[in-house]
Amino acid sequence: MVAASKYWKLVRLDATGRRKVEEIESAKAFFQAQFSTLLSQAETDDRTIQNRLLHLLHESDRSALAEGCLRCFISNKIEQICIQLEAQFGKNHGFTRDDLFSFVLDDVSPKRVKPIADGENFQYKSLATEILETFDCHKGSFNSWITRLVKHHRELNAFLLQHGVYLVSDWAILNDTTNKQLQRIFLEFHHLTSGEIQQFSLLLETYHAVYRRDRLKLRQTGGKGGQCLPPTSSQIAEMISYFQIKSGIQLQSGQMMNQFRNMADKLREYRIYIRGGIAKTEPLYCGENFNLESVSQEEEETEFLTAYRRAFHSCLDKSLESAISDRLKRTSRQKNYSSQQFIFGIHLFHCQQLSMSKIAGLIGLEQEYQVSRLLKLKEFRADVRQRMLKYLHDSVLQQAIAYTNPDLLPQLEQKIDVALDEQITQLINEAEAESTTPNRREQSLFTARLCHYLKKVLQT
């Protein structure tokens, strides 16, 4: 039987950021009136109900009520996905469901904001709105679409990457990695020997020879590629034979799968690193310049890394908030611009990836250069960088005291400054490179946290 209440109970965050379940009486009355007969049937499922509600979206007299029911369902589904991610990765990677809720459980009551000068109204768009606007019933189920958009959410993924989680299967990673890429990564990033690289290269060739071939055949016959599932037993058997012919080595099926997973783990670690995450092999110890000698036990190292990641996020958030607050105060005192123009302008540029010329029309300015003068992005990034250096230095030094001899603190403090300066510079450089790339797909950590903060501002 369908749990009907998920169509009239909205899961959202209150003003303090805490999870709250709100019963929507109008949605409840509408749903019970529409589906009372259907719900009594044993074979009724969510897909039948959702198709009916999606159809009702196009009927003017009932569209708002149908949308309300769907938004409630979306919020419940989003909550379950966050709970699953916490169960799967949270304990080992230092986050909870509440951390994830703040990125994707963002639905609000529809409302308009005041016009900005002579420009058009700006309206905040929640993830639930995006899901409803982009869903195509001809391309899959509503449930699958919600899951897809949540797990591809840019801010959520940037957060997960910083915590060492990359939401792509081993099999997809192996499928889209070329042999040339693998050889470069395993040499330059993992520093493997030529013999090890040669064996991994042959394993990847083996995987592609069977797995890629079968996916290509499927597409050529009109099938959908879909997600990369684990290789079947028949594919594994063919891979074993291929590898033996090429190498003279015979592997058992379990050994073959372990080799593939080991290879994918190394590639995953590299992808996390280049997308702004912290490599688990060198979390804060930047080469030879920084080494906490007392952090030798794996448990202590994990504890320190978890604390550092939290501090990195917290200090970045604090730096962004204080920098924006100061900028809003300065802008409000200017004659040519308003603080409202700044907050909407920076959101449109970073979070909606609009060009300066398009932003100008939306916030009541005439020329592109006026937007550049208003936002002063280079100055803004430099301001955030200086604030973050101070906040993170104090935080990390305090944490390091628990892991080292107090007599070594002066020397340790210098090494911490070098390491933090390098990592924060990398963060700012990624944000700068991103700002000059049109139609950018990946989102830097800087932008993800900035958009997360701006979202809260726009919702108030």
Tab-separated table of C-alpha atoms in Angstrom:
chain	number	residue	atom	x	y	z
A	1	MET	CA	0.000	0.000	0.000
A	2	VAL	CA	1.090	3.577	-0.705
A	3	ALA	CA	2.052	5.706	2.315
A	4	ALA	CA	-0.366	8.476	1.374
A	5	SER	CA	0.759	11.020	3.982
A	6	LYS	CA	3.961	11.758	2.042
A	7	TYR	CA	1.736	13.587	-0.457
A	8	TRP	CA	0.538	16.124	2.116
A	9	LYS	CA	3.385	16.283	4.657
A	10	LEU	CA	6.122	18.689	3.583
A	11	VAL	CA	9.619	18.090	4.953
A	12	ARG	CA	11.493	21.369	5.082
A	13	LEU	CA	13.965	23.351	7.129
A	14	ASP	CA	12.792	26.007	9.562
A	15	ALA	CA	14.422	29.397	10.095
A	16	THR	CA	17.099	27.822	12.329
A	17	GLY	CA	17.977	25.207	9.703
A	18	ARG	CA	16.350	22.314	11.544
A	19	ARG	CA	14.235	19.647	9.877
A	20	LYS	CA	10.505	20.234	10.237
A	21	VAL	CA	7.510	18.240	8.973
A	22	GLU	CA	4.533	20.436	8.118
A	23	GLU	CA	1.126	18.989	7.295
A	24	ILE	CA	-0.479	20.879	4.401
A	25	GLU	CA	-4.211	20.683	5.012
A	26	SER	CA	-5.232	21.814	1.529
A	27	ALA	CA	-3.008	19.148	-0.059
A	28	LYS	CA	-4.388	16.483	2.287
A	29	ALA	CA	-8.034	17.306	1.503
A	30	PHE	CA	-7.325	17.447	-2.229
A	31	PHE	CA	-5.387	14.175	-2.267
A	32	GLN	CA	-7.983	12.252	-0.277
A	33	ALA	CA	-10.761	13.534	-2.535
A	34	GLN	CA	-8.881	12.602	-5.710
A	35	PHE	CA	-7.542	9.200	-4.697
A	36	SER	CA	-9.921	7.736	-2.114
A	37	THR	CA	-11.097	4.982	-4.492
A	38	LEU	CA	-7.653	4.346	-5.949
A	39	LEU	CA	-5.992	3.939	-2.555
A	40	SER	CA	-8.359	1.131	-1.601
A	41	GLN	CA	-6.972	-0.983	-4.442
A	42	ALA	CA	-4.139	-3.312	-3.434
A	43	GLU	CA	-2.215	-2.826	-6.687
A	44	THR	CA	-2.026	0.978	-6.453
A	45	ASP	CA	1.534	2.316	-6.574
A	46	ASP	CA	3.245	5.692	-6.451
A	47	ARG	CA	3.757	5.839	-10.196
A	48	THR	CA	-0.004	5.685	-10.870
A	49	ILE	CA	-0.650	8.476	-8.376
A	50	GLN	CA	2.204	10.611	-9.655
A	51	ASN	CA	1.102	10.310	-13.268
A	52	ARG	CA	-2.367	11.496	-12.264
A	53	LEU	CA	-0.973	14.437	-10.275
A	54	LEU	CA	1.357	15.411	-13.116
A	55	HIS	CA	-1.627	15.369	-15.482
A	56	LEU	CA	-3.576	17.610	-13.094
A	57	LEU	CA	-0.735	20.151	-13.171
A	58	HIS	CA	-2.073	21.276	-16.547
A	59	GLU	CA	-5.613	21.901	-15.289
A	60	SER	CA	-5.794	25.501	-14.144
A	61	ASP	CA	-8.365	24.958	-11.397
A	62	ARG	CA	-6.420	22.141	-9.731
A	63	SER	CA	-2.799	22.723	-10.740
A	64	ALA	CA	-1.756	24.467	-7.516
A	65	LEU	CA	-3.161	21.686	-5.324
A	66	ALA	CA	-1.612	18.950	-7.483
A	67	GLU	CA	1.723	20.767	-7.355
A	68	GLY	CA	1.449	20.985	-3.573
A	69	CYS	CA	1.045	17.201	-3.313
A	70	LEU	CA	4.011	16.615	-5.625
A	71	ARG	CA	6.194	19.040	-3.682
A	72	CYS	CA	5.411	17.163	-0.485
A	73	PHE	CA	6.377	13.879	-2.134
A	74	ILE	CA	9.599	15.403	-3.492
A	75	SER	CA	10.578	16.646	-0.030
A	76	ASN	CA	10.077	13.174	1.479
A	77	LYS	CA	12.088	11.578	-1.326
A	78	ILE	CA	14.922	14.082	-0.900
A	79	GLU	CA	15.012	13.342	2.823
A	80	GLN	CA	15.305	9.595	2.170
A	81	ILE	CA	18.156	10.100	-0.309
A	82	CYS	CA	20.078	12.176	2.253
A	83	ILE	CA	19.508	9.510	4.903
A	84	GLN	CA	20.821	6.851	2.498
A	85	LEU	CA	23.925	8.917	1.741
A	86	GLU	CA	24.549	9.365	5.458
A	87	ALA	CA	24.213	5.624	6.052
A	88	GLN	CA	26.524	4.811	3.157
A	89	PHE	CA	29.247	7.422	3.635
A	90	GLY	CA	28.575	9.659	6.638
A	91	LYS	CA	30.417	7.845	9.415
A	92	ASN	CA	33.644	7.329	7.476
A	93	HIS	CA	33.635	10.752	5.836
A	94	GLY	CA	32.519	12.993	8.680
A	95	PHE	CA	29.057	14.303	7.791
A	96	THR	CA	25.421	13.752	8.769
A	97	ARG	CA	22.070	13.905	7.028
A	98	ASP	CA	21.544	17.369	8.507
A	99	ASP	CA	24.617	18.622	6.635
A	100	LEU	CA	23.088	17.349	3.380
A	101	PHE	CA	19.578	18.667	4.113
A	102	SER	CA	20.859	22.247	4.004
A	103	PHE	CA	21.770	21.893	0.310
A	104	VAL	CA	18.747	20.150	-1.187
A	105	LEU	CA	15.852	20.365	1.268
A	106	ASP	CA	15.252	23.970	0.275
A	107	ASP	CA	11.629	24.266	-0.838
A	108	VAL	CA	9.835	27.430	0.228
A	109	SER	CA	6.392	28.881	-0.298
A	110	PRO	CA	6.207	30.643	-3.680
A	111	LYS	CA	6.846	34.324	-3.215
A	112	ARG	CA	8.006	37.285	-5.205
A	113	VAL	CA	10.661	39.716	-4.110
A	114	LYS	CA	10.568	43.441	-4.562
A	115	PRO	CA	11.643	44.799	-7.970
A	116	ILE	CA	15.289	45.784	-8.232
A	117	ALA	CA	15.406	49.343	-9.500
A	118	ASP	CA	13.776	49.270	-12.933
A	119	GLY	CA	14.735	45.663	-13.658
A	120	GLU	CA	12.626	42.531	-13.626
A	121	ASN	CA	11.607	40.684	-10.483
A	122	PHE	CA	14.037	38.070	-9.254
A	123	GLN	CA	12.532	34.855	-7.905
A	124	TYR	CA	14.354	32.165	-5.947
A	125	LYS	CA	14.018	28.690	-7.500
A	126	SER	CA	14.164	25.667	-5.202
A	127	LEU	CA	15.325	22.194	-6.186
A	128	ALA	CA	11.703	20.986	-6.044
A	129	THR	CA	10.761	23.630	-8.620
A	130	GLU	CA	13.608	22.527	-10.884
A	131	ILE	CA	12.508	18.882	-10.579
A	132	LEU	CA	8.927	19.708	-11.581
A	133	GLU	CA	9.961	21.996	-14.437
A	134	THR	CA	12.413	19.561	-16.003
A	135	PHE	CA	10.718	16.178	-15.526
A	136	ASP	CA	9.847	14.369	-18.767
A	137	CYS	CA	7.573	11.351	-18.299
A	138	HIS	CA	8.880	9.879	-21.572
A	139	LYS	CA	12.422	9.577	-20.187
A	140	GLY	CA	11.851	7.679	-16.961
A	141	SER	CA	9.995	7.631	-13.671
A	142	PHE	CA	9.407	10.585	-11.372
A	143	ASN	CA	11.251	8.803	-8.534
A	144	SER	CA	14.326	8.262	-10.719
A	145	TRP	CA	14.316	11.887	-11.849
A	146	ILE	CA	14.258	13.158	-8.255
A	147	THR	CA	17.146	10.862	-7.339
A	148	ARG	CA	19.107	11.950	-10.401
A	149	LEU	CA	18.760	15.680	-9.729
A	150	VAL	CA	19.558	15.313	-6.028
A	151	LYS	CA	22.681	13.245	-6.684
A	152	HIS	CA	23.768	15.645	-9.446
A	153	HIS	CA	23.131	18.747	-7.338
A	154	ARG	CA	26.217	20.934	-7.761
A	155	GLU	CA	26.443	22.300	-4.206
A	156	LEU	CA	25.748	18.887	-2.663
A	157	ASN	CA	28.397	17.256	-4.835
A	158	ALA	CA	30.954	19.947	-4.018
A	159	PHE	CA	30.326	19.305	-0.311
A	160	LEU	CA	30.616	15.532	-0.734
A	161	LEU	CA	33.808	15.885	-2.773
A	162	GLN	CA	35.400	17.958	-0.025
A	163	HIS	CA	34.562	15.073	2.317
A	164	GLY	CA	36.078	12.501	-0.027
A	165	VAL	CA	32.864	11.192	-1.611
A	166	TYR	CA	32.455	11.034	-5.400
A	167	LEU	CA	29.001	9.786	-6.423
A	168	VAL	CA	29.980	7.793	-9.491
A	169	SER	CA	30.158	3.989	-9.578
A	170	ASP	CA	33.443	2.095	-10.002
A	171	TRP	CA	32.160	0.751	-13.296
A	172	ALA	CA	31.375	4.201	-14.703
A	173	ILE	CA	34.828	5.460	-13.686
A	174	LEU	CA	36.531	2.556	-15.443
A	175	ASN	CA	34.280	2.929	-18.465
A	176	ASP	CA	35.143	6.573	-19.158
A	177	THR	CA	38.850	6.562	-18.232
A	178	THR	CA	41.259	6.225	-21.148
A	179	ASN	CA	44.442	4.216	-20.932
A	180	LYS	CA	46.500	7.334	-21.512
A	181	GLN	CA	44.791	9.058	-18.585
A	182	LEU	CA	45.306	6.038	-16.335
A	183	GLN	CA	49.031	5.862	-17.097
A	184	ARG	CA	49.510	9.573	-16.377
A	185	ILE	CA	47.490	9.475	-13.129
A	186	PHE	CA	49.169	6.364	-11.795
A	187	LEU	CA	52.625	7.759	-12.597
A	188	GLU	CA	52.257	11.426	-11.571
A	189	PHE	CA	49.663	11.187	-8.796
A	190	HIS	CA	50.089	7.696	-7.298
A	191	HIS	CA	53.787	7.277	-8.194
A	192	LEU	CA	53.444	3.601	-9.125
A	193	THR	CA	56.233	1.606	-10.743
A	194	SER	CA	56.289	1.008	-14.501
A	195	GLY	CA	55.457	-2.666	-13.912
A	196	GLU	CA	52.403	-1.813	-11.795
A	197	ILE	CA	51.207	0.749	-14.332
A	198	GLN	CA	51.632	-1.750	-17.164
A	199	GLN	CA	49.487	-4.335	-15.375
A	200	PHE	CA	46.754	-1.809	-14.516
A	201	SER	CA	46.843	-0.578	-18.099
A	202	LEU	CA	46.241	-4.100	-19.379
A	203	LEU	CA	43.406	-4.580	-16.872
A	204	LEU	CA	41.720	-1.402	-18.134
A	205	GLU	CA	42.205	-2.538	-21.734
A	206	THR	CA	40.559	-5.846	-20.766
A	207	TYR	CA	37.624	-4.050	-19.156
A	208	HIS	CA	37.088	-1.808	-22.179
A	209	ALA	CA	37.367	-4.682	-24.663
A	210	VAL	CA	34.327	-6.402	-23.159
A	211	TYR	CA	32.350	-3.832	-21.149
A	212	ARG	CA	32.558	-0.915	-23.568
A	213	ARG	CA	31.884	-3.196	-26.519
A	214	ASP	CA	28.656	-4.493	-24.951
A	215	ARG	CA	27.438	-0.994	-24.055
A	216	LEU	CA	28.129	0.177	-27.608
A	217	LYS	CA	26.177	-2.777	-29.033
A	218	LEU	CA	23.265	-1.955	-26.743
A	219	ARG	CA	23.117	1.636	-27.976
A	220	GLN	CA	23.444	0.577	-31.619
A	221	THR	CA	20.412	-1.710	-31.270
A	222	GLY	CA	18.295	1.090	-29.835
A	223	GLY	CA	18.780	0.264	-26.154
A	224	LYS	CA	19.544	2.829	-23.477
A	225	GLY	CA	23.037	2.915	-22.036
A	226	GLY	CA	21.778	3.949	-18.602
A	227	GLN	CA	23.942	3.687	-15.526
A	228	CYS	CA	27.034	1.494	-15.534
A	229	LEU	CA	26.089	-1.675	-13.656
A	230	PRO	CA	28.623	-4.254	-12.391
A	231	PRO	CA	29.875	-6.619	-15.126
A	232	THR	CA	27.877	-9.825	-15.494
A	233	SER	CA	29.329	-13.293	-14.814
A	234	SER	CA	29.624	-13.952	-18.561
A	235	GLN	CA	31.470	-10.651	-19.063
A	236	ILE	CA	33.846	-11.487	-16.212
A	237	ALA	CA	34.546	-14.897	-17.749
A	238	GLU	CA	35.371	-13.258	-21.087
A	239	MET	CA	37.589	-10.699	-19.364
A	240	ILE	CA	39.504	-13.460	-17.554
A	241	SER	CA	40.149	-15.187	-20.878
A	242	TYR	CA	41.205	-11.926	-22.596
A	243	PHE	CA	43.577	-10.991	-19.766
A	244	GLN	CA	45.140	-14.463	-19.702
A	245	ILE	CA	45.832	-14.396	-23.437
A	246	LYS	CA	47.439	-10.948	-23.191
A	247	SER	CA	49.425	-11.469	-19.973
A	248	GLY	CA	49.761	-15.191	-19.430
A	249	ILE	CA	48.234	-14.717	-15.966
A	250	GLN	CA	45.012	-16.491	-15.000
A	251	LEU	CA	42.823	-14.758	-12.438
A	252	GLN	CA	39.776	-16.064	-10.625
A	253	SER	CA	36.562	-14.046	-10.942
A	254	GLY	CA	36.915	-12.696	-7.392
A	255	GLN	CA	40.511	-11.646	-8.063
A	256	MET	CA	39.503	-9.925	-11.291
A	257	MET	CA	36.742	-7.940	-9.532
A	258	ASN	CA	39.119	-6.956	-6.702
A	259	GLN	CA	41.657	-5.691	-9.246
A	260	PHE	CA	38.978	-3.609	-10.976
A	261	ARG	CA	37.805	-2.104	-7.670
A	262	ASN	CA	41.384	-1.355	-6.627
A	263	MET	CA	41.985	0.411	-9.924
A	264	ALA	CA	38.724	2.358	-9.637
A	265	ASP	CA	39.568	3.411	-6.055
A	266	LYS	CA	42.815	4.984	-7.244
A	267	LEU	CA	41.086	6.775	-10.095
A	268	ARG	CA	38.298	7.941	-7.755
A	269	GLU	CA	40.861	9.381	-5.328
A	270	TYR	CA	42.420	11.388	-8.146
A	271	ARG	CA	39.047	12.697	-9.336
A	272	ILE	CA	38.149	13.803	-5.816
A	273	TYR	CA	41.448	15.657	-5.565
A	274	ILE	CA	41.210	17.528	-8.883
A	275	ARG	CA	37.587	18.522	-8.196
A	276	GLY	CA	38.485	20.304	-4.980
A	277	GLY	CA	38.440	17.470	-2.457
A	278	ILE	CA	41.283	16.584	-0.140
A	279	ALA	CA	43.358	13.577	-1.138
A	280	LYS	CA	43.311	11.019	1.662
A	281	THR	CA	47.027	10.362	1.251
A	282	GLU	CA	47.935	14.008	1.838
A	283	PRO	CA	45.012	15.654	3.644
A	284	LEU	CA	46.876	18.700	4.956
A	285	TYR	CA	50.499	17.685	4.899
A	286	CYS	CA	51.563	19.535	1.757
A	287	GLY	CA	54.588	17.608	0.517
A	288	GLU	CA	57.706	17.969	2.659
A	289	ASN	CA	56.691	21.344	4.067
A	290	PHE	CA	54.337	20.051	6.731
A	291	ASN	CA	54.287	16.919	8.829
A	292	LEU	CA	52.609	16.332	12.171
A	293	GLU	CA	54.992	13.690	13.470
A	294	SER	CA	52.787	12.802	16.394
A	295	VAL	CA	49.850	11.970	14.124
A	296	SER	CA	51.142	8.524	13.302
A	297	GLN	CA	48.214	6.315	14.168
A	298	GLU	CA	45.591	5.849	11.482
A	299	GLU	CA	42.765	6.563	13.928
A	300	GLU	CA	44.358	9.847	15.025
A	301	GLU	CA	45.031	10.857	11.445
A	302	THR	CA	41.399	10.206	10.486
A	303	GLU	CA	40.228	12.184	13.510
A	304	PHE	CA	42.482	15.112	12.666
A	305	LEU	CA	41.469	15.069	9.003
A	306	THR	CA	37.770	15.021	9.886
A	307	ALA	CA	38.252	17.971	12.243
A	308	TYR	CA	40.270	19.821	9.613
A	309	ARG	CA	37.630	19.343	6.932
A	310	ARG	CA	34.967	20.717	9.242
A	311	ALA	CA	37.175	23.660	10.123
A	312	PHE	CA	37.912	24.331	6.446
A	313	HIS	CA	34.185	24.484	5.644
A	314	SER	CA	33.335	26.462	8.746
A	315	CYS	CA	36.057	29.055	8.150
A	316	LEU	CA	35.155	29.392	4.476
A	317	ASP	CA	31.495	29.919	5.405
A	318	LYS	CA	32.442	32.469	8.056
A	319	SER	CA	34.735	34.303	5.631
A	320	LEU	CA	32.100	34.457	2.885
A	321	GLU	CA	29.417	35.657	5.283
A	322	SER	CA	31.563	38.407	6.800
A	323	ALA	CA	32.915	39.525	3.410
A	324	ILE	CA	29.401	39.761	1.945
A	325	SER	CA	28.110	41.553	5.047
A	326	ASP	CA	30.829	44.185	4.775
A	327	ARG	CA	30.266	44.554	1.026
A	328	LEU	CA	26.512	45.052	1.538
A	329	LYS	CA	27.191	47.801	4.076
A	330	ARG	CA	29.576	49.594	1.712
A	331	THR	CA	27.277	49.212	-1.299
A	332	SER	CA	24.277	50.602	0.592
A	333	ARG	CA	26.202	53.860	1.067
A	334	GLN	CA	26.912	54.275	-2.668
A	335	LYS	CA	24.814	56.462	-4.947
A	336	ASN	CA	25.026	54.368	-8.129
A	337	TYR	CA	24.309	50.920	-6.694
A	338	SER	CA	22.207	49.229	-4.017
A	339	SER	CA	22.947	46.335	-1.679
A	340	GLN	CA	20.003	44.495	-3.244
A	341	GLN	CA	21.599	44.770	-6.670
A	342	PHE	CA	24.827	43.309	-5.304
A	343	ILE	CA	23.268	40.287	-3.591
A	344	PHE	CA	21.136	39.392	-6.627
A	345	GLY	CA	23.966	40.124	-9.056
A	346	ILE	CA	26.479	37.868	-7.347
A	347	HIS	CA	23.845	35.095	-7.077
A	348	LEU	CA	22.967	35.334	-10.773
A	349	PHE	CA	26.636	35.191	-11.776
A	350	HIS	CA	27.863	32.380	-9.512
A	351	CYS	CA	24.759	30.284	-8.964
A	352	GLN	CA	22.834	30.691	-12.233
A	353	GLN	CA	25.911	31.214	-14.432
A	354	LEU	CA	24.486	34.234	-16.249
A	355	SER	CA	26.686	36.596	-18.231
A	356	MET	CA	27.336	40.153	-17.066
A	357	SER	CA	25.218	41.526	-19.913
A	358	LYS	CA	22.201	39.421	-18.921
A	359	ILE	CA	22.650	40.277	-15.246
A	360	ALA	CA	22.638	43.981	-16.074
A	361	GLY	CA	19.108	43.812	-17.459
A	362	LEU	CA	17.856	41.784	-14.500
A	363	ILE	CA	19.158	44.103	-11.781
A	364	GLY	CA	18.341	47.446	-13.374
A	365	LEU	CA	21.701	48.410	-14.876
A	366	GLU	CA	22.346	49.472	-18.466
A	367	GLN	CA	25.839	48.250	-19.282
A	368	GLU	CA	27.931	45.149	-18.659
A	369	TYR	CA	30.813	47.169	-17.163
A	370	GLN	CA	28.474	48.484	-14.462
A	371	VAL	CA	27.901	44.929	-13.225
A	372	SER	CA	31.665	44.321	-13.131
A	373	ARG	CA	32.138	47.486	-11.069
A	374	LEU	CA	29.332	46.469	-8.732
A	375	LEU	CA	30.524	42.907	-8.085
A	376	LYS	CA	34.310	43.511	-8.097
A	377	LEU	CA	34.832	39.750	-8.083
A	378	LYS	CA	38.632	39.792	-7.891
A	379	GLU	CA	38.525	42.116	-4.883
A	380	PHE	CA	35.818	39.981	-3.296
A	381	ARG	CA	37.852	36.765	-3.657
A	382	ALA	CA	40.943	38.447	-2.219
A	383	ASP	CA	38.912	39.654	0.753
A	384	VAL	CA	37.578	36.157	1.423
A	385	ARG	CA	41.093	34.728	1.113
A	386	GLN	CA	42.549	37.032	3.779
A	387	ARG	CA	39.713	36.387	6.205
A	388	MET	CA	39.936	32.639	5.710
A	389	LEU	CA	43.694	32.566	6.297
A	390	LYS	CA	43.189	34.163	9.689
A	391	TYR	CA	40.194	32.074	10.752
A	392	LEU	CA	41.664	28.757	9.595
A	393	HIS	CA	45.114	29.452	11.033
A	394	ASP	CA	43.651	29.938	14.509
A	395	SER	CA	41.382	26.893	14.202
A	396	VAL	CA	43.993	24.445	12.871
A	397	LEU	CA	46.661	25.574	15.336
A	398	GLN	CA	44.256	24.934	18.185
A	399	GLN	CA	43.541	21.429	16.852
A	400	ALA	CA	47.228	20.665	16.297
A	401	ILE	CA	48.055	21.318	19.942
A	402	ALA	CA	46.395	18.017	20.817
A	403	TYR	CA	48.682	16.123	18.439
A	404	THR	CA	52.126	17.563	19.042
A	405	ASN	CA	54.632	18.615	21.692
A	406	PRO	CA	53.923	22.204	22.895
A	407	ASP	CA	57.638	23.016	22.586
A	408	LEU	CA	57.375	22.457	18.829
A	409	LEU	CA	54.447	24.872	18.346
A	410	PRO	CA	56.448	27.884	17.037
A	411	GLN	CA	58.022	25.762	14.299
A	412	LEU	CA	54.722	23.983	13.671
A	413	GLU	CA	52.902	27.301	13.310
A	414	GLN	CA	55.178	28.348	10.450
A	415	LYS	CA	54.574	25.059	8.649
A	416	ILE	CA	50.819	25.395	9.173
A	417	ASP	CA	50.900	28.877	7.612
A	418	VAL	CA	52.697	27.543	4.532
A	419	ALA	CA	50.285	24.624	4.144
A	420	LEU	CA	47.159	26.717	4.630
A	421	ASP	CA	48.338	29.462	2.312
A	422	GLU	CA	48.908	26.861	-0.424
A	423	GLN	CA	45.534	25.212	0.025
A	424	ILE	CA	43.532	28.436	0.286
A	425	THR	CA	45.363	29.834	-2.754
A	426	GLN	CA	44.316	26.720	-4.666
A	427	LEU	CA	40.713	27.266	-3.543
A	428	ILE	CA	40.715	30.887	-4.755
A	429	ASN	CA	42.488	30.033	-8.017
A	430	GLU	CA	39.841	27.409	-8.797
A	431	ALA	CA	37.111	29.982	-8.155
A	432	GLU	CA	38.849	32.517	-10.409
A	433	ALA	CA	39.294	29.990	-13.224
A	434	GLU	CA	35.672	28.970	-12.872
A	435	SER	CA	34.476	32.581	-13.165
A	436	THR	CA	36.077	32.901	-16.609
A	437	THR	CA	34.656	29.631	-17.967
A	438	PRO	CA	31.219	29.929	-19.636
A	439	ASN	CA	28.699	27.095	-19.263
A	440	ARG	CA	30.822	25.512	-16.545
A	441	ARG	CA	29.637	22.058	-15.424
A	442	GLU	CA	31.735	21.531	-12.303
A	443	GLN	CA	31.301	23.847	-9.336
A	444	SER	CA	34.238	24.817	-7.145
A	445	LEU	CA	33.999	24.537	-3.375
A	446	PHE	CA	34.199	28.347	-3.129
A	447	THR	CA	31.168	28.778	-5.373
A	448	ALA	CA	29.245	25.926	-3.745
A	449	ARG	CA	29.550	27.450	-0.270
A	450	LEU	CA	28.878	30.953	-1.611
A	451	CYS	CA	25.664	29.778	-3.307
A	452	HIS	CA	24.681	27.885	-0.171
A	453	TYR	CA	24.916	31.107	1.848
A	454	LEU	CA	23.192	33.236	-0.810
A	455	LYS	CA	20.342	30.727	-0.924
A	456	LYS	CA	19.669	31.297	2.773
A	457	VAL	CA	19.785	35.064	2.296
A	458	LEU	CA	17.313	34.964	-0.602
A	459	GLN	CA	14.926	32.690	1.289
A	460	THR	CA	14.574	35.141	4.177
